[in-house]
Tab-separated table of C-alpha atoms and ligand atoms in Angstrom:
chain	number	residue	atom	x	y	z
I	1	MET	CA	131.195	207.971	222.116
I	2	ARG	CA	132.978	204.695	222.582
I	3	LYS	CA	132.201	203.153	225.981
I	4	VAL	CA	135.067	202.201	228.245
I	5	ASN	CA	135.343	198.525	229.153
I	6	PRO	CA	134.502	198.440	232.909
I	7	PHE	CA	135.977	195.010	233.732
I	8	LYS	CA	139.385	194.784	235.409
I	9	PRO	CA	141.149	191.475	234.743
I	10	THR	CA	144.383	192.530	236.452
I	11	ALA	CA	145.930	191.267	239.698
I	12	GLY	CA	145.045	193.518	242.612
I	13	ALA	CA	142.768	195.786	240.534
I	14	GLU	CA	139.546	196.806	242.285
I	15	PRO	CA	136.619	195.270	240.396
I	16	PRO	CA	133.769	197.652	239.481
I	17	VAL	CA	131.321	195.446	241.400
I	18	LEU	CA	132.419	193.081	244.137
I	19	ALA	CA	130.956	189.549	244.136
I	20	GLY	CA	130.296	187.402	247.162
I	21	ARG	CA	131.940	189.444	249.915
I	22	ASP	CA	128.985	191.004	251.755
I	23	ALA	CA	129.186	188.718	254.781
I	24	VAL	CA	132.900	189.098	255.417
I	25	LEU	CA	132.820	192.869	254.970
I	26	GLU	CA	129.950	193.099	257.415
I	27	ASP	CA	131.690	190.889	259.971
I	28	PHE	CA	134.764	193.077	259.771
I	29	GLU	CA	132.765	196.259	260.185
I	30	ILE	CA	130.960	194.792	263.181
I	31	GLY	CA	134.356	193.854	264.586
I	32	LEU	CA	135.530	197.457	264.413
I	33	GLU	CA	132.309	198.638	266.021
I	34	GLU	CA	132.185	196.095	268.833
I	35	GLY	CA	135.553	197.010	270.257
I	36	VAL	CA	138.561	195.225	271.659
I	37	GLY	CA	138.364	191.440	271.477
I	38	ALA	CA	135.764	191.254	268.666
I	39	PRO	CA	136.547	188.334	266.320
I	40	GLY	CA	136.354	190.437	263.126
I	41	ARG	CA	139.454	192.339	264.236
I	42	LEU	CA	141.729	189.392	263.647
I	43	MET	CA	141.220	187.776	260.278
I	44	ARG	CA	142.999	185.415	257.928
I	45	ILE	CA	142.141	185.334	254.252
I	46	THR	CA	143.244	182.336	252.210
I	47	GLY	CA	142.672	181.166	248.667
I	48	PRO	CA	144.386	180.267	245.420
I	49	ARG	CA	145.964	182.777	243.036
I	50	GLY	CA	143.362	185.088	241.548
I	51	SER	CA	140.672	184.341	244.126
I	52	GLY	CA	140.478	187.975	245.262
I	53	LYS	CA	142.665	188.161	248.390
I	54	THR	CA	144.409	191.441	247.615
I	55	VAL	CA	141.163	193.109	246.551
I	56	LEU	CA	139.492	192.007	249.782
I	57	LEU	CA	142.349	193.502	251.835
I	58	THR	CA	141.826	196.788	249.991
I	59	GLU	CA	138.079	196.711	250.715
I	60	LEU	CA	138.661	196.043	254.409
I	61	GLY	CA	141.156	198.909	254.487
I	62	ASP	CA	138.532	201.211	252.961
I	63	ILE	CA	136.024	200.283	255.668
I	64	ALA	CA	138.564	201.028	258.387
I	65	ARG	CA	139.588	204.327	256.780
I	66	ARG	CA	135.968	205.456	256.525
I	67	ARG	CA	135.746	205.034	260.288
I	68	GLY	CA	138.820	207.182	260.774
I	69	TRP	CA	141.180	204.291	261.421
I	70	ARG	CA	144.777	204.428	260.299
I	71	VAL	CA	145.639	201.658	257.819
I	72	VAL	CA	149.054	200.225	257.093
I	73	ASP	CA	149.212	197.785	254.160
I	74	VAL	CA	152.332	195.728	253.567
I	75	THR	CA	153.294	192.757	251.420
I	76	ALA	CA	155.471	190.152	253.121
I	77	ALA	CA	159.175	190.732	252.633
I	78	ASP	CA	162.366	190.115	254.573
I	79	ARG	CA	162.309	191.649	258.055
I	80	LEU	CA	158.584	192.249	258.032
I	81	PRO	CA	158.327	193.681	261.579
I	82	GLU	CA	160.828	196.401	260.663
I	83	LEU	CA	158.933	197.171	257.478
I	84	ILE	CA	155.702	197.665	259.430
I	85	GLY	CA	157.598	199.755	261.977
I	86	ARG	CA	158.938	202.028	259.259
I	87	ARG	CA	155.462	202.514	257.810
I	88	LEU	CA	154.186	203.452	261.245
I	89	GLU	CA	156.889	206.083	261.592
I	90	LYS	CA	155.538	207.861	258.553
I	91	SER	CA	151.861	207.022	258.593
I	92	ASP	CA	150.610	210.005	260.591
I	93	GLY	CA	152.515	212.579	258.598
I	94	VAL	CA	155.074	213.091	261.356
I	95	ASP	CA	158.401	211.473	260.648
I	96	TYR	CA	159.351	209.959	263.977
I	97	SER	CA	162.477	208.397	262.571
I	98	ALA	CA	164.310	211.742	262.575
I	99	GLU	CA	163.300	212.337	266.179
I	100	LEU	CA	164.261	208.820	267.147
I	101	ASP	CA	167.554	209.036	265.294
I	102	LEU	CA	168.340	212.167	267.243
I	103	MET	CA	167.604	210.426	270.513
I	104	VAL	CA	169.761	207.505	269.441
I	105	VAL	CA	172.632	209.786	268.495
I	106	LYS	CA	172.397	211.461	271.905
I	107	ALA	CA	172.232	208.133	273.683
I	108	ARG	CA	175.209	206.837	271.760
I	109	ALA	CA	177.193	209.954	272.496
I	110	GLN	CA	176.403	209.527	276.159
I	111	LYS	CA	176.801	205.806	276.607
I	112	ASP	CA	178.287	204.610	273.345
I	113	GLU	CA	175.311	202.233	272.954
I	114	PRO	CA	174.653	200.466	269.677
I	115	ARG	CA	172.118	202.162	267.410
I	116	ARG	CA	168.589	201.081	268.168
I	117	SER	CA	165.206	202.180	266.864
I	118	GLU	CA	161.689	201.286	268.010
I	119	ASP	CA	160.685	197.632	267.793
I	120	ILE	CA	157.315	196.726	266.336
I	121	TYR	CA	155.572	196.607	269.695
I	122	GLU	CA	156.832	200.057	270.614
I	123	ALA	CA	155.826	201.496	267.249
I	124	MET	CA	152.304	200.039	267.377
I	125	ASN	CA	151.978	200.997	271.033
I	126	ARG	CA	152.817	204.618	270.266
I	127	VAL	CA	150.414	204.823	267.321
I	128	THR	CA	147.483	202.942	268.903
I	129	GLY	CA	147.867	204.868	272.160
I	130	LYS	CA	146.898	208.110	270.489
I	131	LEU	CA	144.284	206.565	268.222
I	132	THR	CA	142.521	204.661	270.984
I	133	GLU	CA	142.124	207.897	272.925
I	134	GLU	CA	140.350	209.357	269.891
I	135	HIS	CA	138.147	206.210	269.642
I	136	LYS	CA	139.853	205.248	266.428
I	137	GLY	CA	142.312	202.488	265.789
I	138	LEU	CA	145.020	200.911	263.677
I	139	LEU	CA	144.530	198.274	260.992
I	140	VAL	CA	147.592	196.417	259.756
I	141	THR	CA	147.192	194.214	256.676
I	142	VAL	CA	149.828	191.800	255.391
I	143	ASP	CA	149.480	190.314	251.898
I	144	GLU	CA	151.307	187.195	250.622
I	145	ILE	CA	152.046	186.227	254.217
I	146	GLN	CA	153.116	182.723	253.129
I	147	ASP	CA	156.402	184.348	252.053
I	148	ALA	CA	157.186	185.648	255.566
I	149	SER	CA	159.320	183.735	258.074
I	150	VAL	CA	157.698	182.087	261.104
I	151	GLU	CA	159.935	184.153	263.408
I	152	ASP	CA	158.808	187.436	261.882
I	153	VAL	CA	155.147	186.445	261.998
I	154	ARG	CA	155.508	185.373	265.614
I	155	GLU	CA	157.084	188.703	266.540
I	156	ILE	CA	154.162	190.572	265.003
I	157	ALA	CA	151.618	188.254	266.631
I	158	VAL	CA	153.175	188.703	270.074
I	159	ALA	CA	153.103	192.491	269.727
I	160	ILE	CA	149.453	192.514	268.641
I	161	GLN	CA	148.410	190.124	271.363
I	162	HIS	CA	149.987	192.404	273.965
I	163	LEU	CA	148.220	195.441	272.547
I	164	ILE	CA	144.872	193.644	272.660
I	165	ARG	CA	145.529	192.784	276.317
I	166	GLU	CA	146.209	196.457	276.880
I	167	ARG	CA	142.801	197.198	275.335
I	168	ARG	CA	144.152	199.022	272.327
I	169	ASP	CA	142.037	199.433	269.195
I	170	ILE	CA	143.989	197.343	266.757
I	171	ALA	CA	142.959	195.052	263.913
I	172	PHE	CA	145.172	192.660	261.988
I	173	VAL	CA	144.271	190.974	258.715
I	174	PHE	CA	146.629	188.718	256.801
I	175	ALA	CA	146.193	187.022	253.441
I	176	GLY	CA	148.020	184.330	251.523
I	177	LEU	CA	147.928	181.109	249.565
I	178	THR	CA	146.022	178.448	251.504
I	179	ALA	CA	148.714	175.773	251.809
I	180	GLY	CA	151.435	178.321	252.604
I	181	VAL	CA	149.388	179.962	255.351
I	182	MET	CA	148.500	176.601	256.884
I	183	ASN	CA	152.198	175.742	256.896
I	184	LEU	CA	153.103	179.005	258.552
I	185	LEU	CA	150.477	178.564	261.252
I	186	GLY	CA	151.245	174.855	261.597
I	187	GLU	CA	152.976	173.082	264.454
I	188	ASP	CA	155.337	175.798	265.637
I	189	GLY	CA	153.411	178.773	264.275
I	190	PRO	CA	151.817	181.303	266.651
I	191	THR	CA	148.645	179.774	268.154
I	192	PHE	CA	147.197	183.249	268.571
I	193	LEU	CA	146.974	183.667	264.792
I	194	ARG	CA	145.668	180.149	264.275
I	195	ARG	CA	142.496	181.303	266.003
I	196	ALA	CA	142.023	184.214	263.601
I	197	TYR	CA	138.615	184.413	261.885
I	198	PRO	CA	139.131	182.255	258.767
I	199	GLU	CA	137.889	183.463	255.406
I	200	GLU	CA	138.645	180.937	252.672
I	201	LEU	CA	137.943	182.438	249.261
I	202	SER	CA	136.491	179.440	247.503
I	203	THR	CA	133.958	179.358	244.700
I	204	ILE	CA	131.604	182.355	244.536
I	205	PRO	CA	127.980	181.130	244.151
I	206	ALA	CA	126.571	181.336	240.597
I	207	ASP	CA	123.734	183.710	241.489
I	208	GLU	CA	126.210	186.184	242.980
I	209	VAL	CA	128.396	185.961	239.877
I	210	GLU	CA	125.335	186.628	237.698
I	211	ALA	CA	124.320	189.617	239.799
I	212	THR	CA	127.846	191.050	239.604
I	213	LEU	CA	128.159	190.613	235.843
I	214	ARG	CA	124.723	192.123	235.276
I	215	ALA	CA	125.400	195.072	237.572
I	216	THR	CA	128.745	195.767	235.909
I	217	PHE	CA	127.175	195.809	232.429
I	218	GLU	CA	124.179	197.851	233.565
I	219	LYS	CA	126.291	200.481	235.301
I	220	SER	CA	127.762	201.134	231.860
I	221	GLY	CA	124.336	201.293	230.236
I	222	VAL	CA	124.495	197.847	228.621
I	223	ARG	CA	121.738	195.206	228.885
I	224	ILE	CA	122.257	191.449	228.945
I	225	ASP	CA	119.432	188.902	228.799
I	226	GLU	CA	119.005	185.993	231.220
I	227	ASP	CA	120.302	183.188	229.016
I	228	ALA	CA	123.415	185.058	227.962
I	229	LEU	CA	124.020	186.032	231.568
I	230	THR	CA	123.689	182.472	232.839
I	231	SER	CA	126.105	181.114	230.297
I	232	ALA	CA	128.657	183.883	230.992
I	233	ALA	CA	128.393	183.234	234.742
I	234	ASP	CA	128.748	179.461	234.300
I	235	SER	CA	131.984	179.906	232.399
I	236	THR	CA	133.629	181.651	235.378
I	237	ALA	CA	133.349	178.626	237.704
I	238	GLY	CA	132.798	181.199	240.476
I	239	TYR	CA	136.439	182.243	240.317
I	240	ALA	CA	137.074	185.955	240.926
I	241	TYR	CA	139.690	186.520	238.232
I	242	LEU	CA	137.532	184.758	235.639
I	243	ILE	CA	134.574	187.031	236.430
I	244	GLN	CA	136.660	189.969	235.243
I	245	LEU	CA	138.316	188.093	232.390
I	246	VAL	CA	135.034	186.748	230.978
I	247	GLY	CA	133.266	190.094	231.420
I	248	TYR	CA	136.120	191.927	229.747
I	249	ASN	CA	136.191	189.682	226.704
I	250	VAL	CA	132.424	189.510	226.307
I	251	TRP	CA	132.413	193.307	226.302
I	252	ARG	CA	135.129	193.333	223.659
I	253	ALA	CA	133.270	190.841	221.484
I	254	ALA	CA	130.227	193.137	221.580
I	255	GLN	CA	132.400	196.102	220.734
I	256	VAL	CA	133.904	194.339	217.716
I	257	ARG	CA	130.489	193.111	216.482
I	258	ALA	CA	128.909	196.551	216.757
I	259	SER	CA	132.024	198.455	215.661
I	260	GLY	CA	132.035	200.426	218.872
I	261	GLU	CA	128.398	201.354	219.555
I	262	PHE	CA	126.274	198.857	221.497
I	263	ASP	CA	123.745	198.835	224.321
I	264	ALA	CA	123.082	195.105	224.692
I	265	ILE	CA	125.088	191.898	224.903
I	266	SER	CA	124.015	189.063	222.608
I	267	ALA	CA	124.343	185.317	223.161
I	268	GLU	CA	126.928	185.308	220.394
I	269	ASP	CA	129.027	187.949	222.183
I	270	VAL	CA	129.085	185.704	225.229
I	271	GLU	CA	130.053	182.685	223.190
I	272	LYS	CA	132.930	184.493	221.504
I	273	GLY	CA	134.077	186.293	224.632
I	274	VAL	CA	134.165	183.117	226.670
I	275	VAL	CA	136.388	181.385	224.110
I	276	VAL	CA	138.913	184.213	224.248
I	277	ALA	CA	138.716	184.431	228.054
I	278	ARG	CA	139.352	180.707	228.381
I	279	ARG	CA	142.350	180.875	226.069
I	280	GLU	CA	143.755	183.795	228.028
I	281	PHE	CA	143.149	181.963	231.305
I	282	GLU	CA	144.970	178.892	230.010
I	283	ARG	CA	147.943	180.990	229.027
I	284	THR	CA	148.222	183.268	232.050
I	285	VAL	CA	147.101	180.948	234.839
I	286	LEU	CA	147.096	177.268	233.904
I	287	GLU	CA	150.195	177.153	231.701
I	288	ALA	CA	152.073	179.506	234.035
I	289	ALA	CA	151.313	177.201	236.978
I	290	ILE	CA	152.656	174.036	235.347
I	291	ALA	CA	155.527	175.458	233.295
I	292	HIS	CA	158.953	174.076	234.285
I	293	LEU	CA	157.627	171.313	236.527
I	294	PRO	CA	159.855	168.243	236.930
I	295	LYS	CA	158.773	165.252	234.858
I	296	MET	CA	157.376	163.268	237.783
I	297	ALA	CA	155.205	166.208	238.843
I	298	MET	CA	153.697	166.456	235.358
I	299	GLU	CA	153.038	162.703	235.320
I	300	TYR	CA	151.445	162.983	238.738
I	301	LEU	CA	149.052	165.668	237.488
I	302	VAL	CA	148.172	163.731	234.364
I	303	ALA	CA	147.504	160.638	236.501
I	304	MET	CA	145.034	162.704	238.573
I	305	THR	CA	142.915	163.513	235.534
I	306	ALA	CA	141.527	159.956	235.514
I	307	ASP	CA	139.404	160.921	238.530
I	308	ARG	CA	136.339	163.070	238.309
I	309	LEU	CA	136.631	164.311	241.896
I	310	ALA	CA	139.499	163.972	244.417
I	311	SER	CA	142.294	161.461	243.736
I	312	SER	CA	143.637	158.890	246.195
I	313	THR	CA	147.409	159.300	246.555
I	314	GLY	CA	147.820	155.510	246.746
I	315	GLU	CA	145.860	155.140	243.536
I	316	ILE	CA	148.044	157.751	241.783
I	317	ALA	CA	151.156	155.806	242.801
I	318	SER	CA	149.777	152.583	241.390
I	319	ARG	CA	148.826	154.302	238.131
I	320	LEU	CA	152.418	155.496	237.877
I	321	GLY	CA	153.754	152.090	238.915
I	322	VAL	CA	155.850	153.427	241.795
I	323	PRO	CA	155.673	153.045	245.595
I	324	ALA	CA	153.470	155.690	247.226
I	325	SER	CA	156.303	156.798	249.548
I	326	SER	CA	158.434	157.824	246.547
I	327	LEU	CA	155.866	160.468	245.567
I	328	SER	CA	155.823	162.526	248.729
I	329	THR	CA	158.339	165.128	247.499
I	330	THR	CA	156.409	165.497	244.262
I	331	ARG	CA	153.133	165.918	246.108
I	332	LYS	CA	154.669	168.521	248.420
I	333	LEU	CA	156.047	170.471	245.468
I	334	LEU	CA	152.643	170.521	243.757
I	335	VAL	CA	150.916	171.595	246.969
I	336	SER	CA	153.441	174.348	247.635
I	337	ARG	CA	152.976	175.644	244.085
I	338	GLN	CA	149.203	175.728	244.760
I	339	ILE	CA	148.429	173.420	241.851
I	340	ILE	CA	146.899	170.721	244.037
I	341	GLU	CA	145.699	170.596	247.634
I	342	PRO	CA	144.932	167.896	250.158
I	343	THR	CA	141.150	167.382	250.345
I	344	ALA	CA	141.207	164.680	253.045
I	345	ARG	CA	143.843	162.379	254.487
I	346	GLY	CA	145.364	160.494	251.547
I	347	TYR	CA	143.454	162.485	248.922
I	348	VAL	CA	144.333	165.438	246.720
I	349	GLY	CA	142.399	167.641	244.294
I	350	PHE	CA	143.192	170.437	241.847
I	351	SER	CA	143.371	173.946	243.363
I	352	ILE	CA	142.750	175.882	240.151
I	353	PRO	CA	139.532	175.656	238.147
I	354	PHE	CA	139.732	174.048	234.700
I	355	MET	CA	143.157	172.506	235.403
I	356	ARG	CA	141.777	168.993	234.909
I	357	GLU	CA	140.232	169.941	231.553
I	358	TYR	CA	143.436	171.666	230.450
I	359	LEU	CA	145.620	168.657	231.309
I	360	THR	CA	143.207	166.251	229.652
I	361	LYS	CA	143.012	168.305	226.477
I	362	ASN	CA	146.793	168.797	226.213
I	363	ARG	CA	147.943	165.531	227.712
I	364	GLU	CA	150.044	164.363	224.774
I	365	ALA	CA	151.796	167.675	224.168
I	366	LEU	CA	152.521	168.126	227.880
I	367	LEU	CA	154.052	164.673	228.284
I	368	ALA	CA	155.955	164.998	224.998
I	369	ARG	CA	157.908	167.873	226.598
I	370	TYR	CA	159.535	165.206	228.765
I	371	GLY	CA	159.972	162.702	225.956
I	372	VAL	CA	157.075	160.610	227.258
I	373	GLU	CA	154.362	159.211	224.991
I	374	GLY	CA	150.864	160.292	226.082
Y	1	LIG	N1	134.906	189.747	244.865
Y	1	LIG	C1	135.265	189.953	243.584
Y	1	LIG	N2	134.327	190.104	242.621
Y	1	LIG	C2	134.678	190.296	241.336
Y	1	LIG	N3	135.947	190.346	240.900
Y	1	LIG	C3	136.930	190.212	241.810
Y	1	LIG	C4	136.632	190.008	243.200
Y	1	LIG	N4	137.798	189.904	243.867
Y	1	LIG	C5	138.777	190.020	242.973
Y	1	LIG	N5	138.276	190.210	241.726
Y	1	LIG	C6	139.075	190.312	240.488
Y	1	LIG	O1	139.861	189.118	240.423
Y	1	LIG	C7	141.193	189.379	240.009
Y	1	LIG	C8	142.173	188.865	241.051
Y	1	LIG	O2	142.019	189.570	242.274
Y	1	LIG	P1	143.209	189.661	243.339
Y	1	LIG	O3	144.429	190.202	242.683
Y	1	LIG	O4	142.678	190.332	244.528
Y	1	LIG	O5	143.429	188.100	243.657
Y	1	LIG	P2	144.528	187.449	244.610
Y	1	LIG	O6	143.856	186.332	245.307
Y	1	LIG	O7	145.175	188.508	245.432
Y	1	LIG	O8	145.561	186.858	243.560
Y	1	LIG	P3	147.143	186.547	243.771
Y	1	LIG	O9	147.207	185.324	244.636
Y	1	LIG	O10	147.630	186.292	242.379
Y	1	LIG	O11	147.756	187.755	244.410
Y	1	LIG	C9	141.249	190.878	239.720
Y	1	LIG	O12	141.040	191.050	238.335
Y	1	LIG	C10	140.084	191.445	240.519
Y	1	LIG	O13	139.551	192.601	239.903
Y	2	LIG	MG1	147.147	189.136	245.585
């Protein structure tokens, strides 16, 4: 029978084997165990696109659920506190909104008051009150939090902080793009959330990537030898999405070579699979990130490729022959699109693996889009 490809190179899809997350999962579990005030109960997860933020939120939710906690997962949208409130109305199977609506109708009939439903504090207070009595709790997770407004995030933070003071069992985990989250928590952001346990999803160590690739193949009854494994792992640069993308395409290469039946991965399968994975990565991640940039932004990126490590912003300006101050809007745009990030004061680096190589390889064609000679 034809084996099913186990790898999952799709946003948000649970990988068959999780790489590099043991420590954070354990810290979270300890947080639930230790009780009110434990650091693992308030967590912020940051990282570039495809680094595994959504998957990690799902894993944390699973841990909480296994302990009998109620879990509410939302993705940032307009009026986030109301969205969470609505989920809490329904999350225990009882629809409180009908009951509340009835109360509101009565109140309005009596006093002609404007319609009002629970605010987020009241909703979380009601739910955690019951759960805490049962020695369980409530986990709220917010994904893509960089898209939420500061006001909404502050409202949620204030409610949670109050509930912690009232010794309720509540945990809050939020995830988003690094620069966006830092912005949100910046100067006028809620200080309470700035102190959340930080988990930055940077490069996963090579040995963990190797172990994950091997385990994923072996779970499906397929062997891979050391050399092939090392070269597959190297080609992922420790980036979560690439682990799945490389694994997926190596598997496919083996399938094509063996016309379906195979029980081992050869060095040649890895070689072929990696080429396809890289091409796919260029198309779906790298090209997507830099498509439709203004001309100056593209020139800025190309100017950065002259450096092997971080680039000095002053140096970039002199390469482009313009005053450094004229590039601040461009730099901000590139940071907000998560293409580059500040690495130290006055220095920037690429946020996405293989971006430098991609820009170097396609320099002429990229600049030609703007009528500039490479
Ligand atoms: N720890 C991990 N080990 C192996 N693969 C992983 C891991 N985490 C995520 N992946 C895989 O990486 C890909 C991206 O994961 P995910 O969607 O969680 O990233 P993300 O950071 O939320 O991305 P985005 O910013 O685009 O929402 C998926 O294919 C997923 O299966
Ligand atoms: Mg995501």
